[in-house]
Coordinates of C-alpha atoms and ligand atoms in Angstrom, one line a residue:
X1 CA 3.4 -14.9 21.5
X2 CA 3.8 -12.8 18.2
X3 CA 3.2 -8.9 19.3
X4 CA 4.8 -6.3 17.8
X5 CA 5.7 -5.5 14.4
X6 CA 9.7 -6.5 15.0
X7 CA 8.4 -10.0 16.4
X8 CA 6.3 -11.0 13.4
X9 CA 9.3 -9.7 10.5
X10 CA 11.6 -12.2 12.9
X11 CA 9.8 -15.0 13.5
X12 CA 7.9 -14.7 9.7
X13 CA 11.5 -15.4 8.1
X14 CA 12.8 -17.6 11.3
X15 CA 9.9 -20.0 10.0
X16 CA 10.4 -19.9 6.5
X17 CA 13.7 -20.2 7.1
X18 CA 13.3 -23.0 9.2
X19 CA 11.4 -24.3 5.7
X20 CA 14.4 -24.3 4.2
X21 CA 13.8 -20.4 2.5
X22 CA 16.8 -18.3 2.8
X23 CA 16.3 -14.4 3.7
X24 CA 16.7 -11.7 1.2
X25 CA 16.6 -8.3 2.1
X26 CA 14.0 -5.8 1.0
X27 CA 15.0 -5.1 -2.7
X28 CA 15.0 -1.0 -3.3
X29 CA 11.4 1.1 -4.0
X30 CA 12.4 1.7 -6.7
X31 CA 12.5 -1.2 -9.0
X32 CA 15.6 -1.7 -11.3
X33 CA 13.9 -5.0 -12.8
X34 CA 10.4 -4.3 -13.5
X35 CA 10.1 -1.3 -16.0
X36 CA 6.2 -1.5 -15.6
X37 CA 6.0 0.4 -12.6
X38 CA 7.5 3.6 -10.9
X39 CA 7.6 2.2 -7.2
X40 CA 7.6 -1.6 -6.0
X41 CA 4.2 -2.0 -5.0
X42 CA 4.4 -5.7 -4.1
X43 CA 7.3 -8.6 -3.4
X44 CA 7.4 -9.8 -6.8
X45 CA 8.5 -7.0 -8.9
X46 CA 12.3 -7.5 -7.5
X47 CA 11.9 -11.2 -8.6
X48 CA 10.6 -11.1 -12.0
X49 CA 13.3 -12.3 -13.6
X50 CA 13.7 -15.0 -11.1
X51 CA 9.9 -16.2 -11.3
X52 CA 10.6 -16.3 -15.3
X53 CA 13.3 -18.4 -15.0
X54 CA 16.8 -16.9 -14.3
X55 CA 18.3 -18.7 -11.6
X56 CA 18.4 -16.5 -8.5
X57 CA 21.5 -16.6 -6.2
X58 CA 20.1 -17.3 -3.2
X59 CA 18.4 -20.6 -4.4
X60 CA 15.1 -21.5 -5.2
X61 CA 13.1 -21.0 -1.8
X62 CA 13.2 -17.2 -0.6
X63 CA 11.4 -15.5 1.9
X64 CA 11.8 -11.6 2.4
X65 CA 9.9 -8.2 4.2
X66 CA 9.0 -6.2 1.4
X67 CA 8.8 -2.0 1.2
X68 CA 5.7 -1.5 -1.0
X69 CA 4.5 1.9 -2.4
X70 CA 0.8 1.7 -3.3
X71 CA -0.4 5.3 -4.8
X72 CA -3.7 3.5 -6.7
X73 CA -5.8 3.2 -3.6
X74 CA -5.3 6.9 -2.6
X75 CA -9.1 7.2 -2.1
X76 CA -8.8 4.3 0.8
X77 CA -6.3 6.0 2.7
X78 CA -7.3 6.8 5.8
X79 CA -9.8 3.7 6.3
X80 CA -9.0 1.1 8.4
X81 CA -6.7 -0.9 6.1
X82 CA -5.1 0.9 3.4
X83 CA -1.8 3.0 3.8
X84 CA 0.7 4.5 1.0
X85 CA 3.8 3.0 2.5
X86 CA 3.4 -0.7 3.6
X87 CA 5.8 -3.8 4.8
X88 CA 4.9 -7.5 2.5
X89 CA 6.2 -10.6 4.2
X90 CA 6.5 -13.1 1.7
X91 CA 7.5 -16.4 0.9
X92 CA 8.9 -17.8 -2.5
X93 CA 9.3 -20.7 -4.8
X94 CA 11.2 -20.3 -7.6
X95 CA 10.0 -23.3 -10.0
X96 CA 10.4 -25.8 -6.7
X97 CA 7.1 -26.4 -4.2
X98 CA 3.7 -25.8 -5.7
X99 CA 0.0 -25.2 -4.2
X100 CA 0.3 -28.1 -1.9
X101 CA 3.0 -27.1 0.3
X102 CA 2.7 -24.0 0.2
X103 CA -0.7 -24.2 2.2
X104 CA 0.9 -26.4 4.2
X105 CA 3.5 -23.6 5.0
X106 CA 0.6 -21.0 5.3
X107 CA -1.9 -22.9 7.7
X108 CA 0.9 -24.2 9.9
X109 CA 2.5 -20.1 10.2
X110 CA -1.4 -19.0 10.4
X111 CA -3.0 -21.4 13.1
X112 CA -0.1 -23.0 15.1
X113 CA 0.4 -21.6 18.7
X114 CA 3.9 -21.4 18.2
X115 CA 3.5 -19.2 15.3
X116 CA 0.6 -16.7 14.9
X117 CA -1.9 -19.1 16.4
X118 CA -5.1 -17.8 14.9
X119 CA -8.3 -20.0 16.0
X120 CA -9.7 -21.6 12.8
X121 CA -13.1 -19.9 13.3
X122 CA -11.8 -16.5 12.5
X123 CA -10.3 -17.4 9.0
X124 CA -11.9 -17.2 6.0
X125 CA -10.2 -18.2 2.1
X126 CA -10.6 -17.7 -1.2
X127 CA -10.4 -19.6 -4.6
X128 CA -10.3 -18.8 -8.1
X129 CA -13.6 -20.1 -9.4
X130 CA -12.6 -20.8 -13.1
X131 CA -13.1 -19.1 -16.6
X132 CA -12.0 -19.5 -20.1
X133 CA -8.4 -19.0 -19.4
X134 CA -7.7 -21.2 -16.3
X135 CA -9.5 -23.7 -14.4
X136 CA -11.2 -24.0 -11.3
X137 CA -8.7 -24.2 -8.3
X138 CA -10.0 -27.5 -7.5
X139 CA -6.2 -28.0 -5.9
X140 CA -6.0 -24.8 -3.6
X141 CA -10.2 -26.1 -2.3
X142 CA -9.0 -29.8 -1.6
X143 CA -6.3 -28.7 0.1
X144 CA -8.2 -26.4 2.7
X145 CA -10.7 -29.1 3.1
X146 CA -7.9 -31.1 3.9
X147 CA -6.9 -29.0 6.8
X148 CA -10.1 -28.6 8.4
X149 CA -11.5 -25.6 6.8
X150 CA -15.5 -25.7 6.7
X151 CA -16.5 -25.2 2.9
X152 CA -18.9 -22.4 4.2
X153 CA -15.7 -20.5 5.1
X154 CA -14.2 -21.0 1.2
X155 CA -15.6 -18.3 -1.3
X156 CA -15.1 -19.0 -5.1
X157 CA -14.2 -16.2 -6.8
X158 CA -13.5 -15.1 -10.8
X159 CA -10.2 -13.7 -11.6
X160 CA -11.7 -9.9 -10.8
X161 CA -11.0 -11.0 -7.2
X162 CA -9.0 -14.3 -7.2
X163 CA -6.3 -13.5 -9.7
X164 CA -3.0 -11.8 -9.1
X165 CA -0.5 -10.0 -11.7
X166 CA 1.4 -7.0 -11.3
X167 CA -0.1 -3.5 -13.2
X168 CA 1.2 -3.6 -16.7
X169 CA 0.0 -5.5 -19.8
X170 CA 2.0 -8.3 -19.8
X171 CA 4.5 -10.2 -17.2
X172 CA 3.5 -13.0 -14.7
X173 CA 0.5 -14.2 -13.2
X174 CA -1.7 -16.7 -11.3
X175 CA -4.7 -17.5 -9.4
X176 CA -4.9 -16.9 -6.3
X177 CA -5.8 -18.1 -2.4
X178 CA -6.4 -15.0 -0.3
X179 CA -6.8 -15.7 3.4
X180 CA -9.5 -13.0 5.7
X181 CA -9.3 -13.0 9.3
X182 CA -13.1 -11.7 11.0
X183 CA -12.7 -8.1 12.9
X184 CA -16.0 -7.8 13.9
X185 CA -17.5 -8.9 17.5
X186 CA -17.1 -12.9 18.0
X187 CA -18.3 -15.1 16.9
X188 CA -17.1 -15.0 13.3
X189 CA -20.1 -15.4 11.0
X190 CA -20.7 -19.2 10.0
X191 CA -20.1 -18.1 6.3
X192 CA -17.6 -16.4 5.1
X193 CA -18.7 -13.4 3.4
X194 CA -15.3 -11.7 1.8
X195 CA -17.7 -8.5 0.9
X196 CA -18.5 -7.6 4.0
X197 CA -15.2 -5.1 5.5
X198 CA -15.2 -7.0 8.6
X199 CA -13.2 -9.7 6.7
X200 CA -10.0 -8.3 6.4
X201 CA -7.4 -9.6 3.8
X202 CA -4.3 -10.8 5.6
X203 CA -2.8 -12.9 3.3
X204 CA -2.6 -14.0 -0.6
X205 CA -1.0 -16.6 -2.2
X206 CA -0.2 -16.5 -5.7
X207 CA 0.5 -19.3 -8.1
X208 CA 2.3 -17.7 -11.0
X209 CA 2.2 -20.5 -13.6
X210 CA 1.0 -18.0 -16.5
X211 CA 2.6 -15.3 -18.4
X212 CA 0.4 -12.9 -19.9
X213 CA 0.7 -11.8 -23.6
X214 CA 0.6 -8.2 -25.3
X215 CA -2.5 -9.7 -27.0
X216 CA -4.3 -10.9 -23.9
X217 CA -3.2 -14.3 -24.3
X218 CA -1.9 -16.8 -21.4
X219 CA 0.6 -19.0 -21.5
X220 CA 2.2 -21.1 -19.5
X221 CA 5.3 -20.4 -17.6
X222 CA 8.6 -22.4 -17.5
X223 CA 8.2 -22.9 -14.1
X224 CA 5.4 -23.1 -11.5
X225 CA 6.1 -20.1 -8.7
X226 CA 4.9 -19.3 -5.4
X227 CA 4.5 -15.6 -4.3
X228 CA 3.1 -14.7 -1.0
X229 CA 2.2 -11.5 0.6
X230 CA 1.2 -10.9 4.2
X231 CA 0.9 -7.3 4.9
X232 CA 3.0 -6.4 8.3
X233 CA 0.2 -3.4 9.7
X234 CA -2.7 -5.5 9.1
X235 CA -1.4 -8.3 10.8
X236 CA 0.2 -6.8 13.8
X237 CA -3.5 -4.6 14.5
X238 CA -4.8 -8.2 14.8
X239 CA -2.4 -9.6 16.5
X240 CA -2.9 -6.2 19.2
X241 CA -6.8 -6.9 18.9
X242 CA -7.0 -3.5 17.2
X243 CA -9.3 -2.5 14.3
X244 CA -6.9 -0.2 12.6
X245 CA -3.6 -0.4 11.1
X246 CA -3.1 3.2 12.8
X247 CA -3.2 2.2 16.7
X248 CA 0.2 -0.1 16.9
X249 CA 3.7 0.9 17.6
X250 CA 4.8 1.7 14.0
X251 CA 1.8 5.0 14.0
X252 CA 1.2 5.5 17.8
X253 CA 4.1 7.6 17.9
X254 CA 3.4 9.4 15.1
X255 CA 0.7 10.3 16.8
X256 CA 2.0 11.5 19.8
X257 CA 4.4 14.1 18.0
X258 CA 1.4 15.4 15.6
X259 CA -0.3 16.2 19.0
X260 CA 2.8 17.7 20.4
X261 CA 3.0 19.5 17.6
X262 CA -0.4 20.1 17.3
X263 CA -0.6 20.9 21.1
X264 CA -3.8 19.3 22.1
X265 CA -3.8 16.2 24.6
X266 CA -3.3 12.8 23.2
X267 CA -7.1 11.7 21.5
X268 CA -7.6 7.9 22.4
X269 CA -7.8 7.6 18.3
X270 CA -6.7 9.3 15.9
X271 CA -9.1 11.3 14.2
X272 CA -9.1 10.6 10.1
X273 CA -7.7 14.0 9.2
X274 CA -4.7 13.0 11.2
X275 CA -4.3 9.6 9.9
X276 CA -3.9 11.2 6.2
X277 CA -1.2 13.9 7.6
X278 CA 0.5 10.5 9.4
X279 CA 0.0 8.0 6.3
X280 CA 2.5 10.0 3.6
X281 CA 5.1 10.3 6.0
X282 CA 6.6 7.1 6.3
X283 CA 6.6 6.9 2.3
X284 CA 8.1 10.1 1.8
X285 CA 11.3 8.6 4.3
X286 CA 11.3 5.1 2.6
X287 CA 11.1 6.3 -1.1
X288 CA 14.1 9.4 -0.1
X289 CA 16.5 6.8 1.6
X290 CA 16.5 4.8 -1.9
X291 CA 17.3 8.2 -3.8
X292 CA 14.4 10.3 -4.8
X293 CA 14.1 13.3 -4.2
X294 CA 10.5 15.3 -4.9
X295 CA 10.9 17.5 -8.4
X296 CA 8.5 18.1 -11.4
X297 CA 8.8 15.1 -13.3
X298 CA 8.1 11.3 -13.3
X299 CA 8.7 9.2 -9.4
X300 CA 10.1 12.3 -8.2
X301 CA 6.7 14.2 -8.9
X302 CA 4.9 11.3 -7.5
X303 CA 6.1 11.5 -3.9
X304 CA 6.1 15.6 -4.0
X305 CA 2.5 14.7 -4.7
X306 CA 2.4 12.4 -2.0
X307 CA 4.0 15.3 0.5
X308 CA 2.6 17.4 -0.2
X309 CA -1.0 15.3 0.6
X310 CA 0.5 15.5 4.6
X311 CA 0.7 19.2 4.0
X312 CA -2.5 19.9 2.7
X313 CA -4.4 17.7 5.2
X314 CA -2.2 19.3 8.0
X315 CA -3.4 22.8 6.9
X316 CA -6.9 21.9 7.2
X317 CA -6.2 20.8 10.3
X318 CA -4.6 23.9 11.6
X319 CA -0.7 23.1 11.7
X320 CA 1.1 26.0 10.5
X321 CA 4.4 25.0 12.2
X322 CA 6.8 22.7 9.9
X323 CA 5.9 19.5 10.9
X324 CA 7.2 16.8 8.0
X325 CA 10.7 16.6 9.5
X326 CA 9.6 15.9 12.8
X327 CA 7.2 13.5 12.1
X328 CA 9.8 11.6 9.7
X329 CA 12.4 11.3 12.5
X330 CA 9.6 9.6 14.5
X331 CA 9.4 7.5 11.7
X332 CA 13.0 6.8 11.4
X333 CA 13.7 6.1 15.0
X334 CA 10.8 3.8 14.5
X335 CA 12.3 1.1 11.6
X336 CA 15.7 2.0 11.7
X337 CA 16.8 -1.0 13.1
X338 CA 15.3 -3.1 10.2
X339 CA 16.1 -0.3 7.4
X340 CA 19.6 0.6 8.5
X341 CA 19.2 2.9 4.8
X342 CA 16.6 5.1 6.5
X343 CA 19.6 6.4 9.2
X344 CA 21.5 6.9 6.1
X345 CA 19.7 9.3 4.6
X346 CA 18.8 10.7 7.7
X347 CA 20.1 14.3 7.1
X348 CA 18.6 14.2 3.2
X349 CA 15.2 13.4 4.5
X350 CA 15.2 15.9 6.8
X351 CA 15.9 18.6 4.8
X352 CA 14.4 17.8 1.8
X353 CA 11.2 17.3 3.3
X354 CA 11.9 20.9 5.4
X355 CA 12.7 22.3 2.4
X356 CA 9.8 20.9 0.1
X357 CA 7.5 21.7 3.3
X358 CA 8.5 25.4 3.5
X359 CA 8.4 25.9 -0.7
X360 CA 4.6 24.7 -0.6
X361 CA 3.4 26.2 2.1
X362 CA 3.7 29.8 0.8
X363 CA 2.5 27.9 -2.5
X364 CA -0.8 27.0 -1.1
X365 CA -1.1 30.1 1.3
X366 CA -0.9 32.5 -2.2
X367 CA -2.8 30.0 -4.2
X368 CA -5.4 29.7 -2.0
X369 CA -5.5 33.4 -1.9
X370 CA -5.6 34.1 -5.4
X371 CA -8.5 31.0 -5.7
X372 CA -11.0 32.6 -3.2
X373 CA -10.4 36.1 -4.9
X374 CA -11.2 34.4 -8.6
X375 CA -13.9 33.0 -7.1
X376 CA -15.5 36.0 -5.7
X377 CA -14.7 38.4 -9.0
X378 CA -15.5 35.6 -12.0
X379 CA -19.3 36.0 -12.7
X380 CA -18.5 32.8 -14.8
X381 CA -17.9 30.4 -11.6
X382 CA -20.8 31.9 -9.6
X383 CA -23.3 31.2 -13.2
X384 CA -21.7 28.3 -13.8
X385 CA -19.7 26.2 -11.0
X386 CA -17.0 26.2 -13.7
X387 CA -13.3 26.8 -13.3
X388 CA -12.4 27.8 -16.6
X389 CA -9.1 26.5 -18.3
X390 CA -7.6 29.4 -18.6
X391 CA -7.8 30.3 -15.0
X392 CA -7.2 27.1 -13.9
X393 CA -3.5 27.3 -15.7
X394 CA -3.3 31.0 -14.5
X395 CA -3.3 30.1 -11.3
X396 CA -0.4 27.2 -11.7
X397 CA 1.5 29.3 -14.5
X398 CA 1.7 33.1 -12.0
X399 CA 1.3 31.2 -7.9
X400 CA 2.4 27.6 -9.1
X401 CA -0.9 26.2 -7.4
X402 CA -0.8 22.8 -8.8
X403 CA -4.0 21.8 -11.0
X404 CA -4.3 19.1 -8.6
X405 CA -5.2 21.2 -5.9
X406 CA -7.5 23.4 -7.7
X407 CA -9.9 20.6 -8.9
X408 CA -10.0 19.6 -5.2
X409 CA -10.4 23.0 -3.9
X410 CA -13.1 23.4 -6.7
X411 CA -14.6 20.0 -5.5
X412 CA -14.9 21.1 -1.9
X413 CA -17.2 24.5 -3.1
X414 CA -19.0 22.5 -5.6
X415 CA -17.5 23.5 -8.6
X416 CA -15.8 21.3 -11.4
X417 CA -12.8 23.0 -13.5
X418 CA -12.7 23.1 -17.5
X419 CA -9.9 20.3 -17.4
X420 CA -10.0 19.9 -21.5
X421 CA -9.5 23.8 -21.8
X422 CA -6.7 23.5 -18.9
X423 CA -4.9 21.5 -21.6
X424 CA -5.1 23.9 -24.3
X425 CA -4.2 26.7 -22.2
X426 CA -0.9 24.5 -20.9
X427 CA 0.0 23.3 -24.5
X428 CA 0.4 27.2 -26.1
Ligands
LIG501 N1 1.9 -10.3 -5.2 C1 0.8 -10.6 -4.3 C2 0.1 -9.4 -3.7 O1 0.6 -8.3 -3.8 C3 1.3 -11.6 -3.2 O2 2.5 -11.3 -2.8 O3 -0.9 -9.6 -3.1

């Protein structure tokens, strides 16, 4: 039986191994072969030269565990499902198996008792449905039918859904077979109804045969590819019989040292304030032990942005001890053995994020300040809800109280903030 996060990285790449897929190690989070993005926020971006052609020197069947940054679903953070830093296991064919076996590879890892045994009743798939570009995926729907999967539990779906390509105008892409496993009280609905949350995606597979013009065109590749993602939280909450990627082993400890720190008794859950002080944390410790460190400008900027989320959400909460370091050591102890890089930069981490954690703070306890006292002596805000620009860059230029922060402390009080006259103000 498959339990724990550790078990399903093992015995994920001891099957595809056993497939005849040799294991690569997680490629850096920050990409040095796709410049379309600023963090890896899926398997592929490593292998894009690969799934275009160059011959890769492993061979031509990989399988891997991922680090993926995702910063776009910021808003879902916190729900069940979404997190900043996740793990992708996936599975590769570079120009060699197609649709066919790579099912094969997926149902046998998905349903067989040695594997993750899943009963059939609580899958559900997904097809691309078909449009001007590419055809129906009449291959991925036989195939599924061949295994025993009930066409009431196969949705057809347009590219919106069932397509898969990287961020960025141009690079490779594919139609898609996404595989749902039911959360909800048993028995799992007769038909499989991928809008309703209680589906939750475990698994896609992506056949990148296209390559997607500048102009909007497609085109076909050189080669057919495979490229699989299975995310590593969501699977392992199933796998527990939890509803949450927050409750297993690589957040429960977290947990436990945010109460500690926090100084309240253990809550059976987590409450969602805590989950979005837990969620930046292990993505500040990944994206530092690959070599950033937070500053003004570009990725760097992005995970200052992403600590200082932890911080802010950790002030609501009441925490006004230093609390980033601690938590990241949790977080270290916890997938060190797997990311032998995070013991590395053990010591960097540690201070950086003490140091970042400290600087803010008194950045937020001023700026916070000087926002309630604008507030109260403006007669502009109280007539009008309106931050003006000027103020707005006042605040950032004299108590370096990031914009960011004011349209959200704005938000909470019901204001908006001038963000056009913001710009002027920044660009004299
Ligand atoms: N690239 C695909 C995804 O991110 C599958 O690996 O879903």
């Amino acid at each position: 039986m498959i339990a724990t996060a550790a078990e399903l990285r093992e015995k994920y790449l001891a099957f595809f191994q056993s497939k005849g897929h040799a294991v690569i190690h997680s490629a850096s989070l920050v990409p040095d072969n796709d410049p379309t993005v600023l963090f890896t926020t899926a398997g592929m971006h490593p292998l894009v030269p690969y799934l275009l052609g160059e011959k890769h020197p492993a061979g031509v069947r990989l399988t891997d565990v991922q680090k993926c940054i995702r910063t776009g679903d910021i808003d879902d953070v916190g729900d069940a499902v979404h997190l900043t830093f996740f793990e992708m296991l996936g599975n590769w064919s570079l120009g060699d198996y197609f649709k066919k076996e790579a099912i094969e590879f997926s149902f046998e890892f998905l349903t067989s008792p040695e594997w993750l045994g899943f009963p059939l009743d609580m899958l559900g798939f997904t097809v691309f449905a078909g449009d001007d570009d590419a055809p129906f995926d009449e291959t991925a729907y036989n195939e599924w039918r061949r295994h025993g999967v009930s066409e009431k539990r196969i949705a057809k779906h347009p590219k919106k859904d069932n397509w898969w390509g990287p961020a960025g105008l141009t690079g490779p892409r594919g139609p898609d077979t996404e595989f749902f496993y039911w959360t909800g009280p048993k028995p799992a609905p007769e038909v499989f109804d991928p809008s309703d949350k209680r589906w939750v995606e475990i698994w896609n597979n992506v056949f990148m045969e296209y390559f997607k013009n500048a102009d909007g065109s497609y085109v076909p590749l050189k080669q057919k590819n495979v490229d699989t993602g299975m995310g590593v939280e969501r699977v392992t909450a199933i796998l527990q019989g939890k509803d949450n990627c927050y409750e297993p082993e690589l957040f429960a400890p977290i947990f436990a040292k945010l109460d500690e720190i926090r100084r309240v008794p253990s809550p059976a859950e987590p409450p969602p304030a805590e989950r979005l002080i837990a969620d930046p944390l292990p993505a500040s410790a990944f994206i530092m032990a690959d070599g950033v460190i937070p500053d003004k400008n570009g990725r760097e900027y992005v995970l200052r942005r992403i600590i200082r989320r932890a911080i802010r959400e950790a002030n609501r909460l009441g925490i006004n001890t230093n609390f980033c370091a601690p938590i990241a050591d949790v977080v270290i102890e916890n997938y060190k053995k797997f990311y032998p890089e995070l013991e590395a930069a053990r010591n960097t981490i540690l201070s950086e994020l003490t140091r970042e954690e400290e600087a803010f703070r008194r950045t937020l306890e001023r700026g916070m300040r000087e926002f309630e006292k604008m507030i109260a002596r403006v007669p502009d805000f109280v007539q009008n809800k309106v931050v003006s620009g000027k103020n707005a860059f006042n605040l950032y230029e004299t108590y370096g109280f990031p914009i960011e922060l004011t349209v959200e402390m704005a938000r909470e009080k019901n204001f908006s903030v001038d963000m056009k006259g913001y710009e002027e103000a920044r660009q004299k």
